[in-house]
Tab-separated table of C-alpha atoms in Angstrom:
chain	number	residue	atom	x	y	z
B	5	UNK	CA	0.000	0.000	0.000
B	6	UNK	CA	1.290	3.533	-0.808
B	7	UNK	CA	2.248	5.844	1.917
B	8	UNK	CA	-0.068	8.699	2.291
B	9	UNK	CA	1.332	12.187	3.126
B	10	UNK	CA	-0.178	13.164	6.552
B	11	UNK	CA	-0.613	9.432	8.273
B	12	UNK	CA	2.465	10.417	10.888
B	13	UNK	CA	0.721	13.744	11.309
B	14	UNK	CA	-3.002	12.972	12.669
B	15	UNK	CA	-3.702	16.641	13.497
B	16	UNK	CA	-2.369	17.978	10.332
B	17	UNK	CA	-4.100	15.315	8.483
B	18	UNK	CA	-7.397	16.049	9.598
B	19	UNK	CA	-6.712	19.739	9.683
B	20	UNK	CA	-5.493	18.749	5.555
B	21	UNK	CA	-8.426	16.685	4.909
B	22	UNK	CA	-11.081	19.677	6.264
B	23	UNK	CA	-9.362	22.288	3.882
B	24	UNK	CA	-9.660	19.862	0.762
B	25	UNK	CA	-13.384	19.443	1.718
B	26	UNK	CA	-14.231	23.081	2.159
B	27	UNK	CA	-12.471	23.985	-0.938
B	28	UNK	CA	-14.552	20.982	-2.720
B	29	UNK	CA	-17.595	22.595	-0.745
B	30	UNK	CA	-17.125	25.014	-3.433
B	31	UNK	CA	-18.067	22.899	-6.327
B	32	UNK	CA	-21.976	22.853	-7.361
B	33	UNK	CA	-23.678	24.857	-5.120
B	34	UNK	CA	-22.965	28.135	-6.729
B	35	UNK	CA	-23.800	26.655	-10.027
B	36	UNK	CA	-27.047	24.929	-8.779
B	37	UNK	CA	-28.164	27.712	-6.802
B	38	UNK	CA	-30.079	29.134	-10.053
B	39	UNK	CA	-32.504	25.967	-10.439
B	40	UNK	CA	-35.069	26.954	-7.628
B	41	UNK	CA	-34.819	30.392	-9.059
B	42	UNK	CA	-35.665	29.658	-12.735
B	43	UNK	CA	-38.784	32.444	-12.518
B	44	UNK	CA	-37.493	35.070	-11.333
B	45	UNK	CA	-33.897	34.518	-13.061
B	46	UNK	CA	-36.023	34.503	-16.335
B	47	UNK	CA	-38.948	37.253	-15.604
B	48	UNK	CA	-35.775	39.808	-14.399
B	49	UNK	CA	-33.358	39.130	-17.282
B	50	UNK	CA	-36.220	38.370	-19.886
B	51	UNK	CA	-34.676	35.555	-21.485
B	52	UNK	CA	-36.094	31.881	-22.520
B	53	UNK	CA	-35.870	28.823	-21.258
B	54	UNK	CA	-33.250	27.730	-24.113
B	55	UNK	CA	-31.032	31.124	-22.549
B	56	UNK	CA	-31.960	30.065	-19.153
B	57	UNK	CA	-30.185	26.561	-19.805
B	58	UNK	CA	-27.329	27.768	-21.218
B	59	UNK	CA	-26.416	29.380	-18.278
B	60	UNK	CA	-26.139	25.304	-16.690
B	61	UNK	CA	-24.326	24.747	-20.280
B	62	UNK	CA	-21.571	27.052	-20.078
B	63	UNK	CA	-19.917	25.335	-16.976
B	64	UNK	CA	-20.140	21.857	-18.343
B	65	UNK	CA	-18.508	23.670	-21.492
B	66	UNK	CA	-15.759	24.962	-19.496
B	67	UNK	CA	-15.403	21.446	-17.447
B	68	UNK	CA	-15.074	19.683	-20.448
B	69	UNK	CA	-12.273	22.366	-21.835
B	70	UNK	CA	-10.160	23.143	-19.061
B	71	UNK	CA	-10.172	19.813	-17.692
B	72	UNK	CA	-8.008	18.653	-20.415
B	73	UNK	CA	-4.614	21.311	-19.662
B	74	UNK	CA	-4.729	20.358	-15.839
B	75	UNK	CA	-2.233	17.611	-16.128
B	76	UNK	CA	0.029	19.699	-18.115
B	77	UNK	CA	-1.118	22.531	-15.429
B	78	UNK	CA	0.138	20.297	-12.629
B	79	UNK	CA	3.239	19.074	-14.062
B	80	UNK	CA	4.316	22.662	-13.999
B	81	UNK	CA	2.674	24.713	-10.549
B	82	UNK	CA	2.222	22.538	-7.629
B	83	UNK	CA	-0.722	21.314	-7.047
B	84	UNK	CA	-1.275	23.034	-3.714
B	85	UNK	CA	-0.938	26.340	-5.441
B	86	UNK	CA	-3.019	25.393	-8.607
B	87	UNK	CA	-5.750	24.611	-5.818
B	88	UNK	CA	-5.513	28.360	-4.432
B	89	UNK	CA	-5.203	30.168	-7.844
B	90	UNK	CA	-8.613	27.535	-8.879
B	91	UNK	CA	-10.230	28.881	-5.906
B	92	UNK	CA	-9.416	32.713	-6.441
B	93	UNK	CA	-10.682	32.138	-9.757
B	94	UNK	CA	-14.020	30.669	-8.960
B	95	UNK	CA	-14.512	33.459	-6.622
B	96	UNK	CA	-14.048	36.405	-8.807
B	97	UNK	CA	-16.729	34.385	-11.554
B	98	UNK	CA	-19.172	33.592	-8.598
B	99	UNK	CA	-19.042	37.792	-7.725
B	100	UNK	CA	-19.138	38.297	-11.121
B	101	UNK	CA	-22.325	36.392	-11.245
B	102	UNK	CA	-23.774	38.468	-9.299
B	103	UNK	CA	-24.099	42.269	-11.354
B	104	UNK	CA	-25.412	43.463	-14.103
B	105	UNK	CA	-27.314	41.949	-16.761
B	106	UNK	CA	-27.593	38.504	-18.485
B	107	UNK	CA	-24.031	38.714	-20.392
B	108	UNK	CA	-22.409	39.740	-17.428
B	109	UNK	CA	-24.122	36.864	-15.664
B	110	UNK	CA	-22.770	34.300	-18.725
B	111	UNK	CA	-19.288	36.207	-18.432
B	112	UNK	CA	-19.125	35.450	-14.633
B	113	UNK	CA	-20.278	31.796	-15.236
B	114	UNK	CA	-17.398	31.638	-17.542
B	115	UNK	CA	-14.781	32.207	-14.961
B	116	UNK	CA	-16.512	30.348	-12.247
B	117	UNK	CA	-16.850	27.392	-14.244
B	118	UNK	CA	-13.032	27.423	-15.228
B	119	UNK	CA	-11.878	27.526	-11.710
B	120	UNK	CA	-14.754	24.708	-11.015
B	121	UNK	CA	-13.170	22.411	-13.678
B	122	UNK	CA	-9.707	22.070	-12.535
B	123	UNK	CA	-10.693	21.470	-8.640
B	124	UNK	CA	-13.014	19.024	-10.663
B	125	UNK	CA	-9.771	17.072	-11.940
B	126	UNK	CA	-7.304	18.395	-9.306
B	127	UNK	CA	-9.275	17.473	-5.725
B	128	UNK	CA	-9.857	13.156	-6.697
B	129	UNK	CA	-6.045	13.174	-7.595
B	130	UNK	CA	-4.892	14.909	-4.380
B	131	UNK	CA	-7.017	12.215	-2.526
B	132	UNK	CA	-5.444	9.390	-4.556
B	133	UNK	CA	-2.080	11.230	-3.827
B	134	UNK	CA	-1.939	12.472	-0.404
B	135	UNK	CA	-4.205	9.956	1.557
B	136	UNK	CA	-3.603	6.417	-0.931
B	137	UNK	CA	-4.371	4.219	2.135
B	138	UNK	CA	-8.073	5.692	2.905
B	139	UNK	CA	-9.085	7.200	-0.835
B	140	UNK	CA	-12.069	5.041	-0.889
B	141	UNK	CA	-13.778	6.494	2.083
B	142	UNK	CA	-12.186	10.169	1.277
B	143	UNK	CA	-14.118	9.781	-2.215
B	144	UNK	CA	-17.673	9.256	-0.168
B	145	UNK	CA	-16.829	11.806	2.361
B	146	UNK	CA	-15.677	14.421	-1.012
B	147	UNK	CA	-18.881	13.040	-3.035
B	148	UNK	CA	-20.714	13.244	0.720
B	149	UNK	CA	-19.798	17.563	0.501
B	150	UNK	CA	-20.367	17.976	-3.192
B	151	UNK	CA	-24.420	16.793	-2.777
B	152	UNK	CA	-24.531	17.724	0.864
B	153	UNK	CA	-23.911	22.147	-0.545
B	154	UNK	CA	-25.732	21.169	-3.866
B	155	UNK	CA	-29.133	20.233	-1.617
B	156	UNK	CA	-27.694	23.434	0.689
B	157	UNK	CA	-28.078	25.545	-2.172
B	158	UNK	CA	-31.538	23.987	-3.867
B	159	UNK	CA	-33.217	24.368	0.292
B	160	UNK	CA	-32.257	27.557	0.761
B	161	UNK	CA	-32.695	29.543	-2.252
B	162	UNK	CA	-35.987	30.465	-1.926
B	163	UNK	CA	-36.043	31.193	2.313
B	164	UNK	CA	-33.304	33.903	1.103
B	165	UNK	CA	-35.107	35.253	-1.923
B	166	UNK	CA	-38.351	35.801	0.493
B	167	UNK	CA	-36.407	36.716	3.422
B	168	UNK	CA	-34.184	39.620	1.753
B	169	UNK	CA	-36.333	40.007	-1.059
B	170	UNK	CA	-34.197	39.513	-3.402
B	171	UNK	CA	-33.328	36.640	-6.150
B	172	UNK	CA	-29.657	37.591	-5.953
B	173	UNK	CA	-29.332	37.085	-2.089
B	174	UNK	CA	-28.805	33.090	-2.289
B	175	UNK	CA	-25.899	33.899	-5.023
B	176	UNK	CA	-23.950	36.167	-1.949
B	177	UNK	CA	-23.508	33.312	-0.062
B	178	UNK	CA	-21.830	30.943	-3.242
B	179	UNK	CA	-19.757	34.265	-4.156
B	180	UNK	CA	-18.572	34.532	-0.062
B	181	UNK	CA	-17.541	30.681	-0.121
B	182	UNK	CA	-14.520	30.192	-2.044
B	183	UNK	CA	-12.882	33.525	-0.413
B	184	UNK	CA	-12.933	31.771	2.879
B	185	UNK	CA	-12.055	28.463	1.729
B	186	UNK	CA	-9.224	30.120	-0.279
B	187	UNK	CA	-8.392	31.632	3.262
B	188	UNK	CA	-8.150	28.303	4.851
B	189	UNK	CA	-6.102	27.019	2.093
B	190	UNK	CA	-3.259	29.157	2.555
B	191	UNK	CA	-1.169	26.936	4.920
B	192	UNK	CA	-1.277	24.245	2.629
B	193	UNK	CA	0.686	26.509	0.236
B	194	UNK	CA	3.854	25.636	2.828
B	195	UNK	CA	3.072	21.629	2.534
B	196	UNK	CA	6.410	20.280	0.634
B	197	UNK	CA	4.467	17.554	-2.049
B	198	UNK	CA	5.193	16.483	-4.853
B	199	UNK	CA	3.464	13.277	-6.828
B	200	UNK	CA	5.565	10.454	-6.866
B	201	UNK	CA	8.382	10.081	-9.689
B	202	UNK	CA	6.588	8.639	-12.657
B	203	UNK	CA	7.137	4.677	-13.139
B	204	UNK	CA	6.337	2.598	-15.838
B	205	UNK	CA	2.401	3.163	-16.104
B	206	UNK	CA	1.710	4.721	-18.800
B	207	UNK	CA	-0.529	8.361	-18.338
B	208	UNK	CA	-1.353	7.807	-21.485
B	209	UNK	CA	-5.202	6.958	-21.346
B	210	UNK	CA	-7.204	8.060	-24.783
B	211	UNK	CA	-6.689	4.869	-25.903
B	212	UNK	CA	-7.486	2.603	-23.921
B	213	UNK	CA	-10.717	0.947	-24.190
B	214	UNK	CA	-12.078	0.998	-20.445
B	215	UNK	CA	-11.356	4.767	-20.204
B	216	UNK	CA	-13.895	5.707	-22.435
B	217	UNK	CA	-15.942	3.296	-20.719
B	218	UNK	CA	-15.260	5.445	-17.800
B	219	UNK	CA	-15.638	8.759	-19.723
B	220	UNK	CA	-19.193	7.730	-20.774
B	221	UNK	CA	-20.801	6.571	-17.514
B	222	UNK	CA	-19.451	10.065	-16.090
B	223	UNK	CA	-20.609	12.077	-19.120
B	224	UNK	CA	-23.627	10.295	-18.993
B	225	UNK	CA	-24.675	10.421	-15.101
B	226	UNK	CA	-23.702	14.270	-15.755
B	227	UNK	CA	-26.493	14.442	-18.409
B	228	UNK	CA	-28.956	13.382	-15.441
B	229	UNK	CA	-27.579	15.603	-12.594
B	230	UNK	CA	-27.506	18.817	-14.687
B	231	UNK	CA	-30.871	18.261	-16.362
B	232	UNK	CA	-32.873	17.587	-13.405
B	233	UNK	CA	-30.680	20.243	-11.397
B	234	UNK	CA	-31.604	22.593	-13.709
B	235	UNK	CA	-35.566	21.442	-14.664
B	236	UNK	CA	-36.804	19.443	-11.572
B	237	UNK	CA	-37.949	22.805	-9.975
B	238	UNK	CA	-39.786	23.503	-13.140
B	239	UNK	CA	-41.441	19.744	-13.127
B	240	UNK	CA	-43.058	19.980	-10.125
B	241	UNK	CA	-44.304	23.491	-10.775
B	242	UNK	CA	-46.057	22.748	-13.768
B	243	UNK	CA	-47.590	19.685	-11.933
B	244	UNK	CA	-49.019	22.470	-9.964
B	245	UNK	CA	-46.608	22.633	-6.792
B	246	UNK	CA	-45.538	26.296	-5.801
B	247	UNK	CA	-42.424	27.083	-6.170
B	248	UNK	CA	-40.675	27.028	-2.495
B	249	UNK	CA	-42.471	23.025	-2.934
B	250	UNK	CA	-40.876	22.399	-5.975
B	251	UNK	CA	-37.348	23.659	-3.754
B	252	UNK	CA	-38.116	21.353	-1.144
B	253	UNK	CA	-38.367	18.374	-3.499
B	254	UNK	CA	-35.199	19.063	-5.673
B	255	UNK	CA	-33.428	19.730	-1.995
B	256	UNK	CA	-34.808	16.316	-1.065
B	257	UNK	CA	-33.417	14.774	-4.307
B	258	UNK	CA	-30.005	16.009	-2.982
B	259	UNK	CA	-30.150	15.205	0.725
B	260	UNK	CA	-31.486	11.088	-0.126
B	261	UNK	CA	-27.906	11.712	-2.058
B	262	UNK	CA	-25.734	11.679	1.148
B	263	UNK	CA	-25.158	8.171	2.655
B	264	UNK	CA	-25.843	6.962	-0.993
B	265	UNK	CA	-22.617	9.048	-1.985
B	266	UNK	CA	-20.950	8.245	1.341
B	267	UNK	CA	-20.896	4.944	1.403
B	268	UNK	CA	-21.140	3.591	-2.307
B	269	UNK	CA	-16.865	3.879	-2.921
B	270	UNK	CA	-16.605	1.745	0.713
B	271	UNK	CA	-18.952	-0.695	-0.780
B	272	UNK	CA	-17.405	-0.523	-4.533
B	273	UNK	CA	-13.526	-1.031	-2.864
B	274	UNK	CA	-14.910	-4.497	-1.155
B	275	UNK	CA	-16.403	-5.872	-4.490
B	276	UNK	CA	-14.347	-7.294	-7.012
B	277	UNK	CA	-16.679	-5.995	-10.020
B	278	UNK	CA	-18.763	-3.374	-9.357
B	279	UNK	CA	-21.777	-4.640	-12.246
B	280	UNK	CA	-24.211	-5.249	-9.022
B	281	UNK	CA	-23.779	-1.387	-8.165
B	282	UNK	CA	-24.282	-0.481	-11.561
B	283	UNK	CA	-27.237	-2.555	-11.651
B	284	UNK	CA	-28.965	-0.947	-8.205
B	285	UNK	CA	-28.208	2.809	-9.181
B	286	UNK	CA	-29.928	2.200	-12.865
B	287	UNK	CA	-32.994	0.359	-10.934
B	288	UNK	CA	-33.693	3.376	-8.784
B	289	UNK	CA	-32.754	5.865	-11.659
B	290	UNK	CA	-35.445	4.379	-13.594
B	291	UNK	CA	-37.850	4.392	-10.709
B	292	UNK	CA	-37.456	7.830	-10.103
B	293	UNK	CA	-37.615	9.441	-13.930
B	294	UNK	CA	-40.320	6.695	-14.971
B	295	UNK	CA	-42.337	8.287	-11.828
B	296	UNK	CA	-41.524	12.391	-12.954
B	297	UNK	CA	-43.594	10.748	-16.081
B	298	UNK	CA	-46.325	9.027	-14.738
B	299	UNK	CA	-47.386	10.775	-11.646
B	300	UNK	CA	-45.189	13.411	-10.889
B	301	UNK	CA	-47.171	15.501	-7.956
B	302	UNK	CA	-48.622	12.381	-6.627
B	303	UNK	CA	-45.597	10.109	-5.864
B	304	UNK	CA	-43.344	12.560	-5.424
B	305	UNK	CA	-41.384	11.827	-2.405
B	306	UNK	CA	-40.713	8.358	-3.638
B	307	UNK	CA	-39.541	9.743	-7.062
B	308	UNK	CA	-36.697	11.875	-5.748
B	309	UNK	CA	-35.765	9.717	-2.986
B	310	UNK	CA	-34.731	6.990	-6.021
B	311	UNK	CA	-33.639	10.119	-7.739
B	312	UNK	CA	-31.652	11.071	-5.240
B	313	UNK	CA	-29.778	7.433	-4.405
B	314	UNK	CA	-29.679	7.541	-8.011
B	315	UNK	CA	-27.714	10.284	-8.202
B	316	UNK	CA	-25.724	10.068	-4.757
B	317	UNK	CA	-24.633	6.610	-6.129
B	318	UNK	CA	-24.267	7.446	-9.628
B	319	UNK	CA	-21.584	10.446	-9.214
B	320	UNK	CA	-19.417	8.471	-6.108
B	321	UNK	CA	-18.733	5.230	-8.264
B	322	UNK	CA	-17.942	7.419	-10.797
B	323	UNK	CA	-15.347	9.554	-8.684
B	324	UNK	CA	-14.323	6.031	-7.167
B	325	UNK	CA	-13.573	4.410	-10.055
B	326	UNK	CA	-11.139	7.133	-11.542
B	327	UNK	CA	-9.344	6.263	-7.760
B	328	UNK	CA	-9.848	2.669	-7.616
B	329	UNK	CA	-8.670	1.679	-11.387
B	330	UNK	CA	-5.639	4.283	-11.662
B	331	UNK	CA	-2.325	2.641	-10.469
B	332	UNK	CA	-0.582	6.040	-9.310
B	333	UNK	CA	-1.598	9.293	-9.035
B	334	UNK	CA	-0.242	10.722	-11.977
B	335	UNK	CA	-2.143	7.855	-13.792
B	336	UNK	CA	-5.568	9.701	-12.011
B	337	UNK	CA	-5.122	12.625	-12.750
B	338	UNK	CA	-4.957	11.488	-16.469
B	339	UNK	CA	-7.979	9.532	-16.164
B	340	UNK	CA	-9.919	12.396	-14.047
B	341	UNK	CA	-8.680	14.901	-16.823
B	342	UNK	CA	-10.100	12.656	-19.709
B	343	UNK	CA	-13.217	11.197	-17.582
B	344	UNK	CA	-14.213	14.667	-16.477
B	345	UNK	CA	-13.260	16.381	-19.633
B	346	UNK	CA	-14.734	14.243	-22.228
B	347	UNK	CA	-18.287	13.256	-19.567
B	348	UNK	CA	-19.034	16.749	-19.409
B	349	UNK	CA	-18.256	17.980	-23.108
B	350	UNK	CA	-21.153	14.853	-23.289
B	351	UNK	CA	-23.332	16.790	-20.641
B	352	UNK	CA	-22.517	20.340	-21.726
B	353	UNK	CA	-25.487	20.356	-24.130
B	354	UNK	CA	-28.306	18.743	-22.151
B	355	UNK	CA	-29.457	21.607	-20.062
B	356	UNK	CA	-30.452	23.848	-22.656
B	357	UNK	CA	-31.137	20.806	-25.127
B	358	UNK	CA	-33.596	19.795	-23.147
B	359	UNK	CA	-35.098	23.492	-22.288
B	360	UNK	CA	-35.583	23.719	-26.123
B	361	UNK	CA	-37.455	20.524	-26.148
B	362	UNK	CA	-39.800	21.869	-23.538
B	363	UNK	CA	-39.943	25.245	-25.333
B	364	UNK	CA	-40.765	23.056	-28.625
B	365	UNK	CA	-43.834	20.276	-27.001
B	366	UNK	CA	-44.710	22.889	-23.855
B	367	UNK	CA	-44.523	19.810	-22.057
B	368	UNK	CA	-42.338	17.323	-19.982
B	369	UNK	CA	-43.091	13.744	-21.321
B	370	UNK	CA	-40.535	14.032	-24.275
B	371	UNK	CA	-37.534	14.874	-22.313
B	372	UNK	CA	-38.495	12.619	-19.596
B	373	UNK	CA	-38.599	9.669	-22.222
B	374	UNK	CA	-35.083	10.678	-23.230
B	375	UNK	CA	-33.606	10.349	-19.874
B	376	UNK	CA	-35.088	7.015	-19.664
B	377	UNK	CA	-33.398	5.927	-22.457
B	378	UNK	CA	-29.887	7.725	-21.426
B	379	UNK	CA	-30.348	5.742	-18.309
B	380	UNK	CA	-29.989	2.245	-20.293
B	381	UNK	CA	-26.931	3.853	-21.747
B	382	UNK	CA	-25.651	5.002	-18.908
B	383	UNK	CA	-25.790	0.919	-17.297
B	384	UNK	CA	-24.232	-0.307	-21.031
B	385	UNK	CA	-21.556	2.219	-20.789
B	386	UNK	CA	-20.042	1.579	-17.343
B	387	UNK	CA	-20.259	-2.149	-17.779
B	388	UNK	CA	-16.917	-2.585	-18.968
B	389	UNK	CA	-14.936	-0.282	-15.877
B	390	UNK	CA	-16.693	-2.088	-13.624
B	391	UNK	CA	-15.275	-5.140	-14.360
B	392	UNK	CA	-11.740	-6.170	-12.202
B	393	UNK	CA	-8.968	-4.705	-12.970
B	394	UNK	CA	-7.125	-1.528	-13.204
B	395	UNK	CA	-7.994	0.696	-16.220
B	396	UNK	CA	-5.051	-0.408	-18.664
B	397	UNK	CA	-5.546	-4.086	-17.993
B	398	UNK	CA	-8.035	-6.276	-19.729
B	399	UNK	CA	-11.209	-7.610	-17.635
C-alpha cells in the first residue's frame, strides 16, 4: 500500500483533509443555486428557457475544456498552489455572477466554471495522492460535501429570496464561499508535495478501451444531474406545486444523495466488479424518472428519494472508479482529466437541449422519455470499468 502524506501527522491530516473538503464545498452549489430560481432569473433578465439553460451549459462547457490542460497545469505549478489560484478564480466568476445583466451573468459563469473544472480534476487526484491508504472512504466523504452544498443551495434559495427580497441574495452566499475556503487554504501553500516520480504506467489513457468506458458513464450520469438540477424545480411546478415546494423536493433529491454518496466507494472497494452497483443505481434511476412521467405531484417523495440514491450513487462510483482503477496518481489525474473532460463535453449540451425541447412540445413527457433511455446507456456504458482490474488491464 502507498504511503499517504499526513498518516504520521493525525492533526495535520485532519486539519489537511477539512481544507480539501471546504475547498470541494465550493463545487456545485454556486452553479445549482439558479434551479429553484428559474422564474425570477427569467422574468428579471427576460430571457427563454433555451437562454436560461445555457447558463447550466456554459460550466459543463468549461469542465469539459479546461479539464483537459490540468495535467500539463500540474506538471508545472504545484498542485497546492493550482488549488488556491482555482479557488481565487471561482470566486471572482461567482461575484461576477452576481451584477449586471444577463451577459455579465454568462461572463461570470465563464470564470466560475473554469476555476470549477480544474478542482473538478485536481481534488480526486490529491485524494489518490496524499491519503492512498483511505481514498475510498475520502471519495464518499468528497462526493458526501459535493451533494450535501448542492441540496444546501436547492433548500435555501428560496427562504433567502423571500427573506431579503431579493433573487440575488442566495448567489452572496456561493460568491462569499470560495474567499474563505481560499483563506483556509493558505497553509497548505507551505506543505512540501510532490506526486511520486513517474514509473512505468503509462498516463497515457485516450486509448485505452475501459477509459472511455469510464468517460461515458461520467458524461452520462452528468447528463442526469444537470438536467434535473436545472428542470426538476420547473417539473413539479407545472404539476401544480408552488415554487418554495418544488425547492423542497429538488433539496430532497439532494439530501437522499448523502449516505448513498458516502458509502457507495466503501462498498465498490470491497467488491471485485462493481456490475451489481451499476445494476442498483440504474434500478432506482429508472424508478425515479419513470415516476416524474407518470405521476409526478402524486408520488413525489418516492420519485426523488430513487432520484436522489440515483444520483448520490451514480456520481461516487464514478469519482471512485477514476481512484480505484488508476495505479498512481499521476495515472488519475490522467484519467480524471479525460473522464471529467470528455463526460461533461457529453453533458454540456443537455441543459439547454432539453429546455428547447420543452420550449418546442410545452410539455415534460418528451424529455423525460429521453432520460429514460440515457439511463440504459448510462448501465451499457459503465459495464466494462466495472469489471476487475485496473484501467489499462483487460477484464
Amino acid at each position: 500500500m502507498q504511503k499517504g502524506h499526513f498518516e504520521s501527522h493525525s492533526l495535520k491530516f485532519f486539519l489537511a483533509i477539512f481544507a480539501l473538503m471546504l475547498a470541494a464545498a465550493n463545487l456545485r452549489g454556486g452553479l445549482v443555486v439558479i434551479g429553484p430560481l428559474v422564474a425570477d432569473i427569467r422574468a428579471s433578465l427576460d430571457i427563454s428557457a433555451a437562454a436560461f439553460g445555457f447558463l447550466m451549459t456554459l460550466p459543463l462547457l468549461c469542465f469539459a475544456g479546461f479539464s483537459l490542460i490540468v495535467p500539463w497545469v500540474a506538471n508545472r505549478l504545484a498542485p497546492m498552489q493550482v488549488v488556491a489560484i482555482s479557488l481565487l478564480v471561482l470566486a471572482i466568476g461567482a461575484i461576477a455572477r452576481v451584477f449586471g445583466d444577463y451577459s455579465m451573468m454568462v461572463a461570470g459563469t465563464l470564470v466560475l466554471g473554469a476555476g470549477i473544472a480544474v478542482l473538478n480534476v485536481l481534488i480526486p487526484s490529491l485524494v489518490k495522492g496524499l491519503f492512498p491508504g483511505q481514498a475510498s472512504w475520502l471519495t464518499g466523504v468528497y462526493t458526501l460535501v459535493l451533494t450535501t452544498c448542492a441540496a444546501f443551495s436547492f433548500y435555501s434559495a428560496i427562504p433567502l429570496r423571500d427573506y431579503f427580497g431579493d433573487w440575488h441574495a442566495p448567489m452572496y452566499i456561493w460568491a462569499a464561499l470560495p474567499l474563505l475556503a481560499l483563506v483556509v487554504w493558505l497553509p497548505m501553500l507551505k506543505v512540501s508535495f510532490k506526486p511520486a516520480a513517474p514509473t512505468n504506467v503509462s498516463s497515457s489513457v485516450w486509448r485505452l478501451p475501459r477509459a472511455w468506458s469510464l468517460a461515458f458513464f461520467m458524461g452520462l450520469q452528468s447528463v442526469q444531474f444537470y438536467v434535473l438540477a436545472t428542470w426538476l424545480p420547473r417539473i413539479f411546478m407545472d404539476a401544480g406545486l408552488s415554487d418554495s415546494e418544488s425547492g423542497l423536493m429538488t433539496a430532497v433529491f439532494t439530501v437522499i444523495g448523502v449516505p448513498a454518496a458516502l458509502m457507495t466507494p466503501v462498498i465498490a472497494a470491497k467488491l471485485r466488479t462493481q456490475h451489481p452497483i451499476i445494476f442498483i443505481i440504474t434500478l432506482f434511476g429508472l424508478i425515479g424518472v419513470g415516476g416524474l412521467w407518470v405521476a409526478p405531484a402524486e408520488g413525489r417523495y418516492l420519485w426523488v428519494v430513487c432520484l436522489g440514491l440515483y444520483g448520490g450513487s451514480s456520481l461516487s462510483l464514478a469519482l471512485a472508479l477514476i481512484a480505484m482503477k488508476s495505479h498512481d496518481m499521476r495515472q488519475a489525474t490522467a484519467l480524471s482529466a479525460m473522464v471529467q473532460g470528455f463526460g461533461y463535453f457529453l453533458a454540456s449540451f443537455a441543459p439547454s437541449l432539453f429546455g428547447a425541447l420543452y420550449d418546442w412540445q410545452q410539455d415534460w413527457l418528451l424529455p423525460i422519455a429521453v432520460l429514460i433511455a440515457l439511463l440504459f446507456a448510462q448501465a451499457i456504458a459503465g459495464w466494462p470499468i466495472a469489471s476487475a482490474g485496473k484501467v489499462d488491464e483487460l477484464a
